[in-house]
Amino acid sequence: MTELIRLLALYYACEVTAEAQFPSPTEWARCMGHYHAVKAHFAGDLTGPQAQIEGYRAWKTWEVENGVLVAQLRDRATP
């Protein structure tokens, strides 16, 4: 769970930063890496295009089920 929290914190920081200013190509690539890492975490052993879809769905379900934690992580994210 600690690795997941770290990945989510990095991704939410990217979200907050992107709301304040347009990311540079380097920042954008880094943030997309975090985004794909989070989806991969939730995809588990799935591979291929289906892993991207199922990983995203599982992530969004997890966010709903863990709304308080997600809000805390987003609140702590700084640009």
Coordinates of C-alpha atoms in Angstrom, one line a residue, residues 4-54:
L4 CA 0.5 2.9 -4.1
I5 CA 0.2 6.0 -1.8
R6 CA 3.5 7.3 -3.1
L7 CA 2.4 6.9 -6.7
L8 CA -0.9 8.5 -6.1
A9 CA 0.7 11.4 -4.2
L10 CA 3.0 12.0 -7.2
Y11 CA 0.1 11.8 -9.7
Y12 CA -2.2 14.1 -7.6
A13 CA 0.7 16.6 -7.4
C14 CA 0.8 16.6 -11.2
E15 CA -3.0 17.2 -11.3
V16 CA -2.7 20.2 -9.0
T17 CA 0.3 21.6 -10.9
A18 CA -1.5 21.2 -14.3
E19 CA -4.4 23.2 -12.9
A20 CA -2.1 26.1 -12.1
Q21 CA 0.1 26.1 -15.2
F22 CA 0.6 24.1 -18.5
P23 CA 3.3 21.5 -17.9
S24 CA 6.5 21.4 -19.9
P25 CA 7.0 18.4 -22.1
T26 CA 9.4 16.9 -19.5
E27 CA 6.8 17.4 -16.7
W28 CA 4.0 16.1 -18.9
A29 CA 6.0 12.9 -19.6
R30 CA 6.9 12.4 -16.0
C31 CA 3.2 12.8 -15.0
M32 CA 2.1 10.4 -17.6
G33 CA 4.5 7.9 -16.2
H34 CA 2.9 8.3 -12.8
Y35 CA -0.5 7.9 -14.4
H36 CA 0.4 4.7 -16.2
A37 CA 2.2 3.3 -13.1
V38 CA -1.0 3.8 -11.0
K39 CA -3.1 2.1 -13.7
A40 CA -0.6 -0.8 -13.8
H41 CA -0.7 -1.2 -10.1
F42 CA -4.5 -1.6 -10.2
A43 CA -4.3 -3.9 -13.3
G44 CA -2.3 -6.4 -11.4
D45 CA -1.3 -9.3 -13.7
L46 CA -3.3 -8.2 -16.7
T47 CA -1.4 -7.2 -19.8
G48 CA -2.1 -5.4 -23.0
P49 CA -4.8 -2.9 -23.8
Q50 CA -7.3 -4.6 -21.5
A51 CA -4.9 -3.9 -18.5
Q52 CA -5.1 -0.2 -19.2
I53 CA -8.9 -0.2 -19.2
E54 CA -9.3 -2.5 -16.2

